[in-house]
XYZ file of C-alpha atoms in Angstrom:
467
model
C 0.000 0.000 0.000
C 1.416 3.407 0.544
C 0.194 6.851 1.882
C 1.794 9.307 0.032
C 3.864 12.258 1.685
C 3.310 10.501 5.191
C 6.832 9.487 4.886
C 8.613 12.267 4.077
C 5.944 13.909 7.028
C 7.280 11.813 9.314
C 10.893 12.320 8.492
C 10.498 16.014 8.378
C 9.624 15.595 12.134
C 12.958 13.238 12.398
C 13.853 14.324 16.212
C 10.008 14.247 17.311
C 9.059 11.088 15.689
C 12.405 8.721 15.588
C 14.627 7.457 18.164
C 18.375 6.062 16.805
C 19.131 2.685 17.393
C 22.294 0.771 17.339
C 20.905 -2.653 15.820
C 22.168 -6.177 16.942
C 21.462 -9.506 18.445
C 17.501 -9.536 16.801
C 15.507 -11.225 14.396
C 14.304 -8.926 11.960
C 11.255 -9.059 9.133
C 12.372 -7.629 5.908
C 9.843 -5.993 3.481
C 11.614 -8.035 0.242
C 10.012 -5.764 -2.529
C 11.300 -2.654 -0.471
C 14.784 -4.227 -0.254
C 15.523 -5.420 -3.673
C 14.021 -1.594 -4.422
C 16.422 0.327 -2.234
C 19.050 -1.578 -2.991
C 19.096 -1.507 -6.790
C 18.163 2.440 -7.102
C 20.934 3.130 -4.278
C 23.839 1.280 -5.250
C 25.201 3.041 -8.634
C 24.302 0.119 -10.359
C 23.987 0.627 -14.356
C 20.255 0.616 -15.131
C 19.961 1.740 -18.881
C 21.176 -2.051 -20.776
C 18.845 -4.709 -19.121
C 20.443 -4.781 -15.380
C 23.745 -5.335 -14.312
C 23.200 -8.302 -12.663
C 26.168 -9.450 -10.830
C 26.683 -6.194 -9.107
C 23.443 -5.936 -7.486
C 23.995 -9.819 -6.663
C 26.818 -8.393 -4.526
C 25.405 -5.412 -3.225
C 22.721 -7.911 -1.872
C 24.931 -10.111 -0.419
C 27.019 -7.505 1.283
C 23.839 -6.227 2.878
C 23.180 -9.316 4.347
C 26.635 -10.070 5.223
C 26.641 -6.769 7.371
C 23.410 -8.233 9.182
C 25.260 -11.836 9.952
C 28.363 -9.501 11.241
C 25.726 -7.990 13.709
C 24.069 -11.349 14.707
C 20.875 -9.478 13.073
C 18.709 -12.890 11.698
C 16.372 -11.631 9.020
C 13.226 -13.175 7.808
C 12.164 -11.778 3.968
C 8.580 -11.479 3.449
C 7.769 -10.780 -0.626
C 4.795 -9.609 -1.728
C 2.483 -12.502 -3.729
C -0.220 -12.005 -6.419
C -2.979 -9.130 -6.944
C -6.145 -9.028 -4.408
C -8.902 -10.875 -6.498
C -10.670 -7.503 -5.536
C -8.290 -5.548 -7.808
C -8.773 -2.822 -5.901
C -5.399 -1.602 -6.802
C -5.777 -2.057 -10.313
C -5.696 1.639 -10.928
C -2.857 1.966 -8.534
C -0.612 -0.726 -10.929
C -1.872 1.141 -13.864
C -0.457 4.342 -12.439
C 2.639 2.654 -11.913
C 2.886 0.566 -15.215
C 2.586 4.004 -16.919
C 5.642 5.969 -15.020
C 7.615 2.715 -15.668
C 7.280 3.440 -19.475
C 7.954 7.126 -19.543
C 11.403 6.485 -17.209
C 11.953 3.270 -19.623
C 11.751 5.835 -22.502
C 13.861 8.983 -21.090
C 16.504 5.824 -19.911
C 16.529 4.561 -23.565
C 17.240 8.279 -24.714
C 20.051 8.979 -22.836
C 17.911 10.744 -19.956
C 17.775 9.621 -16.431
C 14.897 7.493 -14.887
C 15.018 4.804 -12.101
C 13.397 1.261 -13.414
C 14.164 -2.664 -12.304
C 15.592 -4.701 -14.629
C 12.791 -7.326 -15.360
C 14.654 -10.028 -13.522
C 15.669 -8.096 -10.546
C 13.418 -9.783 -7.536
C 14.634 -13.995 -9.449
C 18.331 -12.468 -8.983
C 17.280 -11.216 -5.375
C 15.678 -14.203 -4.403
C 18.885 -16.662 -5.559
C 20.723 -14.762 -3.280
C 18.473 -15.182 -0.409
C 18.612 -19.067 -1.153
C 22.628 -18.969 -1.631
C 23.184 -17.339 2.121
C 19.973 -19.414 3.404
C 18.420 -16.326 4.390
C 14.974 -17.372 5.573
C 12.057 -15.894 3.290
C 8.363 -16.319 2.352
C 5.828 -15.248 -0.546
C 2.769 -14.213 0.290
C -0.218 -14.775 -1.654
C -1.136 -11.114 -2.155
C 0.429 -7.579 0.033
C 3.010 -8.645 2.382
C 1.823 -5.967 4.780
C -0.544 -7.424 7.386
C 1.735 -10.589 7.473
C 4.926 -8.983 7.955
C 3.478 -6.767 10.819
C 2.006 -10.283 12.365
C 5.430 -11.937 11.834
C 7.333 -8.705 14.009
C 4.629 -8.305 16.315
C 4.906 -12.555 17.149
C 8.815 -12.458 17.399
C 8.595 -8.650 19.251
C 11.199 -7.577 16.494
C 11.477 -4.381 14.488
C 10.349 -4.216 10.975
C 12.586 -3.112 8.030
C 11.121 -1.558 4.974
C 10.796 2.155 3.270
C 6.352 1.746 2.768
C 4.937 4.207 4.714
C 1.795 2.237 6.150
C 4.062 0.964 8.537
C 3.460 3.957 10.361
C -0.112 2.944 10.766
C 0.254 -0.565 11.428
C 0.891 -1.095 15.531
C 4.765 -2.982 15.036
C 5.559 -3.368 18.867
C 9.080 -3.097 18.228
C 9.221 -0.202 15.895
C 9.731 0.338 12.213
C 12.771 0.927 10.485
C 12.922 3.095 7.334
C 15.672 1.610 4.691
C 16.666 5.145 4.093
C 17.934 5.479 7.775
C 19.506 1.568 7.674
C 23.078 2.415 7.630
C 24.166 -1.064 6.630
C 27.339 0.255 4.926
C 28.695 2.017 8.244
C 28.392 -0.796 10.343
C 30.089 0.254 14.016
C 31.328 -2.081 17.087
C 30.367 -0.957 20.384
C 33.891 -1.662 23.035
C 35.701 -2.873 19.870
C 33.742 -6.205 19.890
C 30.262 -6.066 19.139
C 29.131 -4.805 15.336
C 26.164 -3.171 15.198
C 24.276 -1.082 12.454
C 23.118 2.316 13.120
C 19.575 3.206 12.914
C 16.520 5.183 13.288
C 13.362 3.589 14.696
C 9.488 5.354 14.289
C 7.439 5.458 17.430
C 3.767 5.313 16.961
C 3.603 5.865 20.602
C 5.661 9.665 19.875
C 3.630 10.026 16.408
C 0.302 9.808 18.755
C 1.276 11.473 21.596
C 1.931 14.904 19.518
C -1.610 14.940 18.402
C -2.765 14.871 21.570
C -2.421 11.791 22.654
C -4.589 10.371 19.453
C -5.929 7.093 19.912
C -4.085 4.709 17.727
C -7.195 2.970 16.466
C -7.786 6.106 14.220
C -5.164 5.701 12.274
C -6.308 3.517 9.795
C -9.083 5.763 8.688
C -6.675 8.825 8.831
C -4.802 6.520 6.124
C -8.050 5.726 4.186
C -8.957 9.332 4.190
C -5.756 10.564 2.937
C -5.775 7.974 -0.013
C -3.658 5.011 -0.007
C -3.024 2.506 -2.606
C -5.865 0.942 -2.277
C -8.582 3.761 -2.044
C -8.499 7.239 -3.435
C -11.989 8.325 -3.380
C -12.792 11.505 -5.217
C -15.856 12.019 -3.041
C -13.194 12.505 0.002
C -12.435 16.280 -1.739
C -15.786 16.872 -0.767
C -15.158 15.989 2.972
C -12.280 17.538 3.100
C -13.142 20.760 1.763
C -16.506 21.218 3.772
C -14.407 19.795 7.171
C -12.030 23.073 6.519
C -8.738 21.233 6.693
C -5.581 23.726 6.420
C -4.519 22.200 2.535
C -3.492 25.428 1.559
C -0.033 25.711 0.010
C 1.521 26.416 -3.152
C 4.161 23.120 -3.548
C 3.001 19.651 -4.305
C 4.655 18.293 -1.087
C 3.887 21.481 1.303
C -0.261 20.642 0.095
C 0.501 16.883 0.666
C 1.686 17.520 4.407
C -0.892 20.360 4.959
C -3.545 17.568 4.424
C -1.694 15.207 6.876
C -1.056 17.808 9.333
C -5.127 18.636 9.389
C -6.460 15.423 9.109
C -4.247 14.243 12.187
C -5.517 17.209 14.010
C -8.808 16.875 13.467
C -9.041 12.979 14.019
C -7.576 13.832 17.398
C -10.162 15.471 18.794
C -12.308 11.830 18.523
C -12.857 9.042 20.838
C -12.640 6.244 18.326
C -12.898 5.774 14.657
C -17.065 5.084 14.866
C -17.403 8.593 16.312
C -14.849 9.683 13.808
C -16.348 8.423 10.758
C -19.750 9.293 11.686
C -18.582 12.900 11.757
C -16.898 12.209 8.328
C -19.742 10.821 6.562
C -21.973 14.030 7.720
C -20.184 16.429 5.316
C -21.352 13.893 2.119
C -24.914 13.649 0.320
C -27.364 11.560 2.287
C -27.320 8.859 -0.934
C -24.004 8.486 -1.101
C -22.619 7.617 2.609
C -24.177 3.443 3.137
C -21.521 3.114 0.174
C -19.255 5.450 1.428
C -18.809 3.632 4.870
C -18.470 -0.121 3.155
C -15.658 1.471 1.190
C -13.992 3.095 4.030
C -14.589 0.571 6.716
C -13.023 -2.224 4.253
C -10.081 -0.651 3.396
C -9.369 -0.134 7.200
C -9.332 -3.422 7.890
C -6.063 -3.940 5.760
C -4.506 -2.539 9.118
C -5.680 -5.031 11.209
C -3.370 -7.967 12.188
C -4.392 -11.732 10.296
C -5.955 -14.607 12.318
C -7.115 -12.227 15.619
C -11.173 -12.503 16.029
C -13.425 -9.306 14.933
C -14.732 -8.276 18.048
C -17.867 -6.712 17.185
C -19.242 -9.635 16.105
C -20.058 -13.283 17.353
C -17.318 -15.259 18.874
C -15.590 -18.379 16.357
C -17.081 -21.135 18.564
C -21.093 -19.946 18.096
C -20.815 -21.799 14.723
C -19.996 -25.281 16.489
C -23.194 -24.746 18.992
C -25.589 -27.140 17.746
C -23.057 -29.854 17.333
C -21.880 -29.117 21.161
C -26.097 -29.509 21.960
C -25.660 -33.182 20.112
C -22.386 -33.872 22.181
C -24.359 -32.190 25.379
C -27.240 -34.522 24.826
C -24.874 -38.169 24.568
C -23.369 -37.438 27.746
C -26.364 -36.629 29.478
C -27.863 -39.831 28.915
C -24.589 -41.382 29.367
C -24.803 -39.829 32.517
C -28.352 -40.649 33.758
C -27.847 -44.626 32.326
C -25.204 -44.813 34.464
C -26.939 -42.955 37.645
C -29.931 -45.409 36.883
C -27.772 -48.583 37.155
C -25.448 -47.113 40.205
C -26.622 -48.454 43.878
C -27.631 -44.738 45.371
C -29.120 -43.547 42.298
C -28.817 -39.481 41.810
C -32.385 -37.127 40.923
C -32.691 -36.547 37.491
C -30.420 -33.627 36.119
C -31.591 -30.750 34.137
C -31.496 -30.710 30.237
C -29.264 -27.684 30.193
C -25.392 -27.435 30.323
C -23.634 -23.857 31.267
C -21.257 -22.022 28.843
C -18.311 -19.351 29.152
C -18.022 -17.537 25.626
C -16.573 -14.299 24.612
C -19.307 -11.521 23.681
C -17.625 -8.779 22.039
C -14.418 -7.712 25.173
C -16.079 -9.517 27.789
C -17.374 -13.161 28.949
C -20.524 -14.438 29.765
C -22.358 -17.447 31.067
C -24.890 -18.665 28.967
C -27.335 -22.044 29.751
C -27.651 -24.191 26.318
C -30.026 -26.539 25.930
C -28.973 -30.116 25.060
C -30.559 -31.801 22.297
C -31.672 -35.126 22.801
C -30.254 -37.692 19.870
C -32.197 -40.027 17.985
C -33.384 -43.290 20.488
C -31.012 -45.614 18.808
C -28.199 -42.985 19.457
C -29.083 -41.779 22.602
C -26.480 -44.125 24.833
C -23.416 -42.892 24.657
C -21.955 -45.849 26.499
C -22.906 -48.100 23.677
C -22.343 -45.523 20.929
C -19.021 -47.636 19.674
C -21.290 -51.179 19.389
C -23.360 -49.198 16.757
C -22.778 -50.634 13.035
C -20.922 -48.459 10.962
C -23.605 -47.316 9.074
C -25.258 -46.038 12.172
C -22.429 -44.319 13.496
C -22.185 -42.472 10.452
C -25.912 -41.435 10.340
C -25.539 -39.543 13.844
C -22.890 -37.696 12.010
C -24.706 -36.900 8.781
C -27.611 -35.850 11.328
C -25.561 -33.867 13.527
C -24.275 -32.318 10.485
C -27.772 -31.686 9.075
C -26.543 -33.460 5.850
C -28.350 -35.929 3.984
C -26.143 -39.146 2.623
C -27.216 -38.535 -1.266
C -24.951 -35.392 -1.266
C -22.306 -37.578 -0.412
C -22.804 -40.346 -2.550
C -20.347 -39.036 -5.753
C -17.511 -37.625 -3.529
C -14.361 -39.848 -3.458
C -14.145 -41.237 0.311
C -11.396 -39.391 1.285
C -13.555 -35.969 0.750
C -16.875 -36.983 2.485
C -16.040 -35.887 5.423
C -14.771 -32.113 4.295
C -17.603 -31.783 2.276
C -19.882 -32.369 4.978
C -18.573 -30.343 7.303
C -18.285 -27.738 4.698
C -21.895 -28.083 4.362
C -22.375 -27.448 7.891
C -20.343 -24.378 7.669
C -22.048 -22.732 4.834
C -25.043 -23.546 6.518
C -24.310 -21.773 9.627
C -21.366 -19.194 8.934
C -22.032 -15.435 10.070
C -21.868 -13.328 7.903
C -22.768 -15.556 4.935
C -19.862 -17.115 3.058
C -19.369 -15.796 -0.790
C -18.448 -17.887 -3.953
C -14.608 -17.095 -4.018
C -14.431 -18.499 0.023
C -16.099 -21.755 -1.345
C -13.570 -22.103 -4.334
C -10.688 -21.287 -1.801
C -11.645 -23.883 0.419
C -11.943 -26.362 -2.618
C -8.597 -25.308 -3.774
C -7.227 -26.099 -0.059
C -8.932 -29.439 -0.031
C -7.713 -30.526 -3.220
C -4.034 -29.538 -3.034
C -2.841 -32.445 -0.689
C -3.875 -35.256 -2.822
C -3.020 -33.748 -6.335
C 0.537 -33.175 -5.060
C 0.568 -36.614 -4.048
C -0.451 -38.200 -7.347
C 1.851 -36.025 -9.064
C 4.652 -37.460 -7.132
C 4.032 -40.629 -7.459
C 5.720 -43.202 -9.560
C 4.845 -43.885 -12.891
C 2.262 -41.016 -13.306
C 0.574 -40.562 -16.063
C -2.384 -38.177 -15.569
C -1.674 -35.997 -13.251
C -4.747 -34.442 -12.644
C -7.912 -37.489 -10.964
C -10.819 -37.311 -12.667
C -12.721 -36.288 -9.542
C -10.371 -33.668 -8.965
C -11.516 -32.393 -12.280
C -15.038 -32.145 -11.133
C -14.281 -30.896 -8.084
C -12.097 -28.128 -8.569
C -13.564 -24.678 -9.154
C -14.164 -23.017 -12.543
């Protein structure tokens, strides 16, 4: 992604913002597209004949060499495919377009700054020649490289200036600031590699102690890669925001320098946005919101809960009833049969679950099985057939569905019928064909493999997968 002029912002307020650090002894997660980047538009390298490969193979190896001399271990996260959303499309486009005109003024003796085409396969040999530990993504790197630092409380290392929205624990280090090439020893001894580190906690604290949660919408609102809505002008006009300024940059950090201001002076980003969405027409701000709200939600951390809404284990509630309602005949079978038999128990079991920050007990019914089910203590005597009914019940999933799925997949299938039954908020077309995919991988890697394959794609597989 990418806000523009929040960078240079930030490093305009250097001694506000930054603190220096003298880097060692760490793990490290490396923005890879940012790397290869810095490193082959800082390094002299000759860019106008198709890349001078071998150089910037050494100028990436030195880099990481200095790292190793500093007991720094990095981790390279690279950037995947495009969001099947393409909501950057127009973003690339933009891109795609200043890559031609540099290409051309290159080509004509003039200057320009483009990668060689084969820049990030030369990068990535290098990585695997040192055994430098990296990972592709399947789309932005972002979220997952902030997850990554965040889970190994280590500083992130890249020059994209959403970093200074995301909530790294550690900090964020620019590359521009990464003195790699001065590397200094502290008592003679220990190397380390001078730095400068961005504190969100500073950044917040000078607009009045601004809640961190707002920064994602001040991102979305000053346009990122991802969203640049025209219908924002209109916000930000009406809101009186101090964009006056003759230069392209001094109108750039005019808008930041209002938009952080006013933002400040809310709670949260609800309050925040519902003040936003008050300058726009009445029929355009339902769309508005979706647009906004979505695009915040890049900032957000991967595999962490949504808080506002139901808690992951309310899906898996009437299977618990089933479970609830085997042991509590197991339980009054074997009350029945003991010598000082117990009163009857209720038909209700208690539950802790998360609703929204807090916890709450809730009673839940259990749901009494089908008779020939209904003893748990005999539940493994039951014919196979049986056994596999309570589960297709439980499942609320008649047998005929199953009846052309290879064995192997009857059993994801089902349950995935259970899911899309009972998911919150409903599940859409492309999260079916992703599951597919997942389900399918395993054994098409495994007949592809094996010896003496001929077709490497099952017939079932074919009919399966999703068009």
């Amino acid at each position: 992604m990418g806000i523009r002029g929040l960078m240079s912002f930030v490093e305009d307020h250097s001694n506000e913002f930054f603190t220096d650090l003298k880097l060692r002894d760490t793990k490290i997660v490396i923005d890879g597209y940012a790397l290869f980047h810095r490193l082959c538009f800082s390094s002299n390298l000759d860019l106008r004949y198709g890349g001078d490969y071998d150089s910037f193979a050494d100028v990436v190896q030195k880099f990481f060499e200095s790292l190793f001399a500093c007991n720094i271990c990095p981790y390279v996260v690279l950037d995947g495919g495009c969001d099947i959303s393409d909501k950057k499309l127009t973003t690339l486009k933009d891109r795609a377009r200043e890559k031609i005109q540099m290409a051309h003024s290159l080509s004509v003796g003039g200057s320009g700054y483009v990668c060689p085409l084969l820049i990030r396969e030369v990068f990535i040999q290098v990585l695997i020649k040192l055994r430098v530990c990296f990972v592709q993504c399947f789309s932005e790197a972002d979220r997952d490289i902030m997850t990554l630092a965040n889970h190994w409380n280590c500083p992130v290392l890249s020059s994209d200036s959403d970093f200074c929205i995301f909530d790294v624990k550690t900090g964020f280090c620019p590359l521009n600031s990464f003195q790699w090439r001065n590397m200094n020893t502290i008592k003679g001894t220990q190397n380390y590699i001078p730095a400068k580190c961005f504190s969100l906690d500073a950044f917040c604290h000078h607009f009045s102690n601004m809640n961190k949660a707002l920064l994602p919408l001040f991102a979305v609102l000053c346009g990122n890669d991802h969203i640049n809505l025209p219908i924002m002008e209109t916000f930000l006009s009406k809101a009186r925001l101090p964009l006056g300024a003759t230069s392209s940059k001094g109108r750039r950090h005019h808008r930041i320098l209002g938009l952080l201001n006013w933002l400040s002076h809310f709670a949260n980003p609800t309050e925040a946005l519902d003040n936003v969405l008050k300058y726009l027409p009445k029929k355009d701000r339902e769309n508005v919101k979706e647009l906004l709200c979505c695009s915040m939600e890049e900032y957000q951390q991967s595999q962490v809960e949504n808080m506002q809404r139901p808690n992951a284990h309310r899906i898996s509630q009437p299977i618990r009833q089933i479970i609830y309602g085997l042991l509590l005949n197991a339980s009054l079978h074997l009350d029945k049969t003991s010598w000082n038999a117990l009163p009857p128990q209720p038909l209700a079991f208690s539950e802790v679950e998360r609703i929204n920050k807090n916890i709450r007990t809730s009673i839940l019914d259990a749901v009494e099985p089908a008779k020939d089910h209904s003893d748990l203590s005999r539940l493994t005597e039951l014919s196979l057939r049986r056994r596999q009914m309570l589960l297709l019940e439980t499942l609320k999933v008649k047998q005929t569905i199953l009846e052309p799925i290879p064995t192997s997949l009857k059993l994801p299938i089902a349950v995935s019928c259970y899911w899309l039954q009972h998911t919150e908020p409903k599940a859409k077309l492309h999260h079916l064909q992703s599951l597919l995919l997942a389900m399918l991988v395993g054994p098409l890697i495994a007949i592809i493999n094996s010896p003496g394959n001929v077709d490497p794609v099952p017939r079932q597989a074919q009919c399966l997968a999703p068009h």
